[in-house]
Short mmCIF file of C-alpha atoms in Angstrom, two decimals:
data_model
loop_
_atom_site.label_atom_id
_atom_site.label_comp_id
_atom_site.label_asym_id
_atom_site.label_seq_id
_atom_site.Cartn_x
_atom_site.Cartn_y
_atom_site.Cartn_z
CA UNK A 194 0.00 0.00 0.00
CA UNK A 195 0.82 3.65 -0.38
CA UNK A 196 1.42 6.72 1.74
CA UNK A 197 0.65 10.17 -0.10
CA UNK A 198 1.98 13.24 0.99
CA UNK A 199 -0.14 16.21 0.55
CA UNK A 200 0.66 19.84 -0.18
CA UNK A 201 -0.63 21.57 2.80
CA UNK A 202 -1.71 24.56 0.42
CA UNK A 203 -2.72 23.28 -2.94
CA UNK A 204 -3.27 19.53 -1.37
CA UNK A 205 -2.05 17.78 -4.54
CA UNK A 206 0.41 14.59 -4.09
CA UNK A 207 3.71 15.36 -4.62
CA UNK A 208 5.06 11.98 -2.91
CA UNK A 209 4.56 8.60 -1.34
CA UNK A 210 6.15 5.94 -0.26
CA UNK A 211 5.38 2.21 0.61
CA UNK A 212 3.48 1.60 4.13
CA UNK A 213 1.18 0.10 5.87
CA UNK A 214 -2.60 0.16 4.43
CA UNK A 215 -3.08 3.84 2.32
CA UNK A 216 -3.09 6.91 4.55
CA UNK A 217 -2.99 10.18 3.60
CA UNK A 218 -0.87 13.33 5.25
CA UNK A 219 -1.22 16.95 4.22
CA UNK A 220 1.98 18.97 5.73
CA UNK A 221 4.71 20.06 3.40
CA UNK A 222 4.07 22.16 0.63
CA UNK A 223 5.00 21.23 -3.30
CA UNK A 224 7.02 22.31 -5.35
CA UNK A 225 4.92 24.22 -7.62
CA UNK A 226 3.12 25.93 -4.53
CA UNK A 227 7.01 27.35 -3.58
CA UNK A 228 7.48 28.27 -7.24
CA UNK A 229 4.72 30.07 -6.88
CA UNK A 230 5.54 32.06 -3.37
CA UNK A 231 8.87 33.03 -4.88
CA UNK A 232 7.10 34.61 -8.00
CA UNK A 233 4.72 36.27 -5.87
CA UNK A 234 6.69 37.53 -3.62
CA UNK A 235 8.94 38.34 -6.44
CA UNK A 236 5.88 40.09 -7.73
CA UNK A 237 5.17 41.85 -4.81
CA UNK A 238 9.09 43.27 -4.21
CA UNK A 239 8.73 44.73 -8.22
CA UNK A 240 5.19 46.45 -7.24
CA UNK A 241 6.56 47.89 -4.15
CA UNK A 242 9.69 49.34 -6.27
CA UNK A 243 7.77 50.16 -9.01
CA UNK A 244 5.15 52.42 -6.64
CA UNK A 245 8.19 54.45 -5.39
CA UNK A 246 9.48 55.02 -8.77
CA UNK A 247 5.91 56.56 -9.76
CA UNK A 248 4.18 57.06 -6.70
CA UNK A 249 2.87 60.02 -8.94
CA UNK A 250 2.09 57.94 -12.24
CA UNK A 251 -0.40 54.83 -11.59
CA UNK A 252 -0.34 54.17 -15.49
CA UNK A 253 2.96 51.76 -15.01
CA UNK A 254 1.63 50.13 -12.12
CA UNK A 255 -1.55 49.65 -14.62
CA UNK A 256 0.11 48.29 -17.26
CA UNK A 257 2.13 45.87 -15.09
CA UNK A 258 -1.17 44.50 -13.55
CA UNK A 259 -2.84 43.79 -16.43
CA UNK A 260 0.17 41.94 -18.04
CA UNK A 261 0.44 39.97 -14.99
CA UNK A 262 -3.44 39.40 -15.35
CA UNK A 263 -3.27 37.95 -18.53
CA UNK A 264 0.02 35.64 -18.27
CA UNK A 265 -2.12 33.57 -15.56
CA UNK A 266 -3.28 30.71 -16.76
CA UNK A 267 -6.94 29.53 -16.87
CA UNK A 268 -7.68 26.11 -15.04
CA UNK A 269 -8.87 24.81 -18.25
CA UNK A 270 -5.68 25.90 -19.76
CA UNK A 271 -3.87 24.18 -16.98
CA UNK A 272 -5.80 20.88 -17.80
CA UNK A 273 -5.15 21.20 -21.12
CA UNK A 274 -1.24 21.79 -20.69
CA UNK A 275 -1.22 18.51 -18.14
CA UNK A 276 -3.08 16.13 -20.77
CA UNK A 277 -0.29 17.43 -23.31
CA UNK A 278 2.53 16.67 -21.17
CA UNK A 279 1.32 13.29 -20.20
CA UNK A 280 3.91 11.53 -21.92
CA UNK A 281 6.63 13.54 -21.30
CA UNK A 282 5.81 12.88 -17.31
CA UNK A 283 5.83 9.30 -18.10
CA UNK A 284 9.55 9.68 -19.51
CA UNK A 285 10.17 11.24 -16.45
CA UNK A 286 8.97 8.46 -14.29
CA UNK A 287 10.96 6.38 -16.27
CA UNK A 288 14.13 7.58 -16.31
CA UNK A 289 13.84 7.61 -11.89
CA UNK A 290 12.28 10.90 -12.33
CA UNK A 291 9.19 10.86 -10.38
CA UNK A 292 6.65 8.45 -9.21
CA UNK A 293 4.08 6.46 -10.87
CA UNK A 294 1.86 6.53 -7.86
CA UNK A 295 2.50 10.17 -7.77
CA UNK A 296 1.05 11.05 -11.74
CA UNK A 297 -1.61 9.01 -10.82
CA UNK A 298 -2.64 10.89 -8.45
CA UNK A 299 -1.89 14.12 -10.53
CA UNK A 300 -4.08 12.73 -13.37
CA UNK A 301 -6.33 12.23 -11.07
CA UNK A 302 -7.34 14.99 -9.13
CA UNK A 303 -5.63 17.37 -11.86
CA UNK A 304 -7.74 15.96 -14.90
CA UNK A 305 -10.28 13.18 -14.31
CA UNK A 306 -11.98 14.76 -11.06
CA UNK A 307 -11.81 18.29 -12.91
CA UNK A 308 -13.52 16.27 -15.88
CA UNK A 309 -16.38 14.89 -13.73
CA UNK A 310 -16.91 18.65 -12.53
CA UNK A 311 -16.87 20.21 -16.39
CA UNK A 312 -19.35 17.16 -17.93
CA UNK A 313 -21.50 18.38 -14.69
CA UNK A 314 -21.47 21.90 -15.65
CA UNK A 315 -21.46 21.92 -19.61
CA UNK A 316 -23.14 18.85 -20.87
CA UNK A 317 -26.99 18.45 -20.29
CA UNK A 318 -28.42 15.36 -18.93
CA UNK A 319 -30.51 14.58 -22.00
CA UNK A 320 -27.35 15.12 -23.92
CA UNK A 321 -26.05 11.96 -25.94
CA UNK A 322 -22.79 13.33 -25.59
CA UNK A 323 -22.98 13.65 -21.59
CA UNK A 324 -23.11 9.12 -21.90
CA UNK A 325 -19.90 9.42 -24.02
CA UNK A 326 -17.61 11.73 -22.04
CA UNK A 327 -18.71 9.56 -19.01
CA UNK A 328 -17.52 6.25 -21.10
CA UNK A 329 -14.27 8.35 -20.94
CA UNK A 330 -13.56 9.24 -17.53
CA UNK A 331 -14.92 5.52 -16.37
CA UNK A 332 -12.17 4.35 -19.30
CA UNK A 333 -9.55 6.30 -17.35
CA UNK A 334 -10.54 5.28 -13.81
CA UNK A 335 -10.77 2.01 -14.55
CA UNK A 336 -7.39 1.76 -16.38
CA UNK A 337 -6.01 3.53 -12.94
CA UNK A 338 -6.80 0.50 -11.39
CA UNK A 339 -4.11 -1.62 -12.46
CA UNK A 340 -1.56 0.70 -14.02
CA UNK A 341 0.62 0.99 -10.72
CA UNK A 342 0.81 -3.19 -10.79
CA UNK A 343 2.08 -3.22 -14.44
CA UNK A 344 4.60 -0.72 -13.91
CA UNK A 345 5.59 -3.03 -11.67
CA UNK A 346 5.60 -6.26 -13.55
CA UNK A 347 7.48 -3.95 -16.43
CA UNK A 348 9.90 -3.19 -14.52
CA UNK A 349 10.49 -6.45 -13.52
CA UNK A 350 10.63 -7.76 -17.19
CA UNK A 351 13.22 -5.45 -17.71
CA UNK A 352 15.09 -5.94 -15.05
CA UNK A 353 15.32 -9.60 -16.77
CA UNK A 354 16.44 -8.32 -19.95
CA UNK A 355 19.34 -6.34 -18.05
CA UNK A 356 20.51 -9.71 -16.35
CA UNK A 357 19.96 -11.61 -19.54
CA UNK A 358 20.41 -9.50 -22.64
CA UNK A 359 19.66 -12.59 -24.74
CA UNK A 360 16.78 -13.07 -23.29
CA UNK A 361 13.28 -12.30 -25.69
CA UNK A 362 11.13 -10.33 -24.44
CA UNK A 363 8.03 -12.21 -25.23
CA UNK A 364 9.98 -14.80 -22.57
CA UNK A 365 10.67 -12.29 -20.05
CA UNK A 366 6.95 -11.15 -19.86
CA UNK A 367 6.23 -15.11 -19.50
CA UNK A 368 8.75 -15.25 -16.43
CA UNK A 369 7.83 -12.56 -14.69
CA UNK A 370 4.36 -14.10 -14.75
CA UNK A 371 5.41 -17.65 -13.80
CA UNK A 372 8.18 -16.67 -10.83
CA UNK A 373 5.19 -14.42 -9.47
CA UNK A 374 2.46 -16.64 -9.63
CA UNK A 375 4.55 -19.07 -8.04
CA UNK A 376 5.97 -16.50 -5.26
CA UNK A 377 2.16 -15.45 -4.43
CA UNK A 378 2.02 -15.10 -0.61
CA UNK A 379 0.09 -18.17 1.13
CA UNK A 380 -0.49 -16.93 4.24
CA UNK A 381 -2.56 -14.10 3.87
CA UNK A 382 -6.71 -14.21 2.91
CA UNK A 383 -8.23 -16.39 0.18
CA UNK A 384 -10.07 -13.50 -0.87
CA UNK A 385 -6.85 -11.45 -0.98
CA UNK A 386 -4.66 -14.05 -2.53
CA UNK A 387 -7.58 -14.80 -5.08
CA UNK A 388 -7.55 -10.88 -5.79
CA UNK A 389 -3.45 -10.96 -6.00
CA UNK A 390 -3.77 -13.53 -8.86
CA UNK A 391 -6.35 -11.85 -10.80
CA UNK A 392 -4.43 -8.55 -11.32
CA UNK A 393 -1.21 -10.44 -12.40
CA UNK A 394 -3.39 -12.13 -14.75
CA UNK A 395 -4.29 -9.07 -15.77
CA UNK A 396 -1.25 -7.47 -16.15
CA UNK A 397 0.16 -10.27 -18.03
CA UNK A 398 -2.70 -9.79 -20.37
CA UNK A 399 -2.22 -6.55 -20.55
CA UNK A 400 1.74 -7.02 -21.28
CA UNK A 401 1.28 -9.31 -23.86
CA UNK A 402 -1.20 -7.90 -25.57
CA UNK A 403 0.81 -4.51 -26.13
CA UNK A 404 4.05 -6.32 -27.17
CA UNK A 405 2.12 -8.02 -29.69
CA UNK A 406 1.74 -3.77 -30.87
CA UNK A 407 5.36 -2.86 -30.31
CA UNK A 408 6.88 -6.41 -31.14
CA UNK A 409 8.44 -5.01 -34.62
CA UNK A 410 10.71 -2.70 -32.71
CA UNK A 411 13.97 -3.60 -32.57
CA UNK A 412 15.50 -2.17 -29.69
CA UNK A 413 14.27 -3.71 -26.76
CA UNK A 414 14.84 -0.29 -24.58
CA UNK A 415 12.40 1.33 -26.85
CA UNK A 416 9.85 -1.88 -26.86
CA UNK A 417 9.79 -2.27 -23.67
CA UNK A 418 9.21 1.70 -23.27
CA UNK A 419 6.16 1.87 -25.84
CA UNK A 420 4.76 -1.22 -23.77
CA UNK A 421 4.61 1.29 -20.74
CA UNK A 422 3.67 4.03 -22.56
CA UNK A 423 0.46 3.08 -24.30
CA UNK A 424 -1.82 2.95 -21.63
CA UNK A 425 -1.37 6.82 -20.54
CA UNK A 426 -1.38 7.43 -24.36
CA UNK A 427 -4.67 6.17 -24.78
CA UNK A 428 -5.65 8.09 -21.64
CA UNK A 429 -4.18 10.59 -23.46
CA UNK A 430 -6.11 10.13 -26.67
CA UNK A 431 -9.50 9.19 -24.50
CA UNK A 432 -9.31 12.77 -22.61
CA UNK A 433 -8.65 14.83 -25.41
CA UNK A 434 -12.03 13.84 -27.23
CA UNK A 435 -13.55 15.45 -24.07
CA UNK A 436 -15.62 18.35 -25.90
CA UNK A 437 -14.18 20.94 -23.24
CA UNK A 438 -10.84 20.12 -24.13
CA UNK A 439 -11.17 19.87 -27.80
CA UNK A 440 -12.45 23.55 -27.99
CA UNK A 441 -10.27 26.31 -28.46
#
């Protein structure tokens, strides 16, 4: 299970680690909430200086406020920049940048909860389109469920390939299957051990089923890669038909 660390101002996750059961902690703030006190107060130190240079011309002090106006972003434009730069946050996680815990919490709160507000607010109940964009967000939710776990079993696969560069990659997903089905826990729950087994099943599925995509590529860095990739790109793709976000 998973601890999340909260910002205390913004409360987005901006870590975890492993614990005991999920619990949740809000003290610390993130690092886009201290970006954002050193602009302001940044901000603030210019607007003080400026007033004493023209304590006896407000049109500066005008001009400055209304460029700092319109350089702030709009949430939907903040959405819209997050479900661009999904992919390049993935690459982050990838290369140790990051947790995948973490972005799926950002996606999350940051797009799918925002969506459920926005299909609320601009698409009517006896709209056929309301039934679609909810198709979409239960897509998305439902792919959360076991994206952490094949992360997981990826990594493992390629962890594999490292030790065995021979090794196929078809027969690395295999073995990573195999070594944990047979290293499943027996002392815990049936219920919980029956759950255990269903998710590996389903990440194997899910592994094999997107190296049968990628399985042309040649390098196995970049395989392996797309295999992790394609699920946030089709959250990608599945978010963008979202009429609010496909508006200009």
């Amino acid at each position: 299970m998973v601890k999340y660390y909260h910002c205390e101002k913004c409360k987005r996750v901006y870590n975890t680690e492993i614990w005991i059961g999920e619990v949740h902690t809000y003290n610390g703030i993130c690092p886009l909430c201290i970006a954002g006190e050193q602009q302001e107060n940044q901000t603030q130190q210019d607007s003080a200086e400026d007033h004493i240079m023209n304590k006896y011309d407000t049109e500066p002090t005008k001009r400055m406020k209304n460029n700092l106006e319109s350089t702030q972003a709009s949430p939907i434009e903040i959405e819209r920049s997050l479900l661009s730069s999904l992919e390049q946050k993935v690459n982050d996680v990838l290369s140790g940048e990051g947790s995948i815990d973490v972005l799926i919490k950002e996606i999350q709160d940051g797009l799918v909860d925002k969506a459920k507000e926005r299909i609320g607010e601009t698409i009517q109940s006896f709209d056929a389109s309301k039934i679609d964009a909810q198709k979409v967000v239960d897509y998305v939710e439902k792919t959360f469920e076991y994206l952490s776990e094949y992360k997981k079993y990826m990594d493992n696969v390629v962890k594999k390939l490292q030790d065995n560069p021979k090794m196929k990659v078809k027969t690395a997903i295999e073995k990573v299957f195999k070594e944990t089905m047979s290293n499943m826990p027996k002392d815990v729950p049936k219920d919980v051990l029956l759950n255990k087994k269903a998710m590996l099943k389903n990440v194997f599925g899910k592994a094999e089923k997107w190296y049968n995509i990628y399985s042309d590529t040649k390098d196995v860095y970049e395989l392996t890669k797309k295999m992790v990739l394609h699920p946030f790109n089709e959250i990608q793709k599945k978010l963008s038909t979202l009429p609010f976000y496909t508006s200009s």
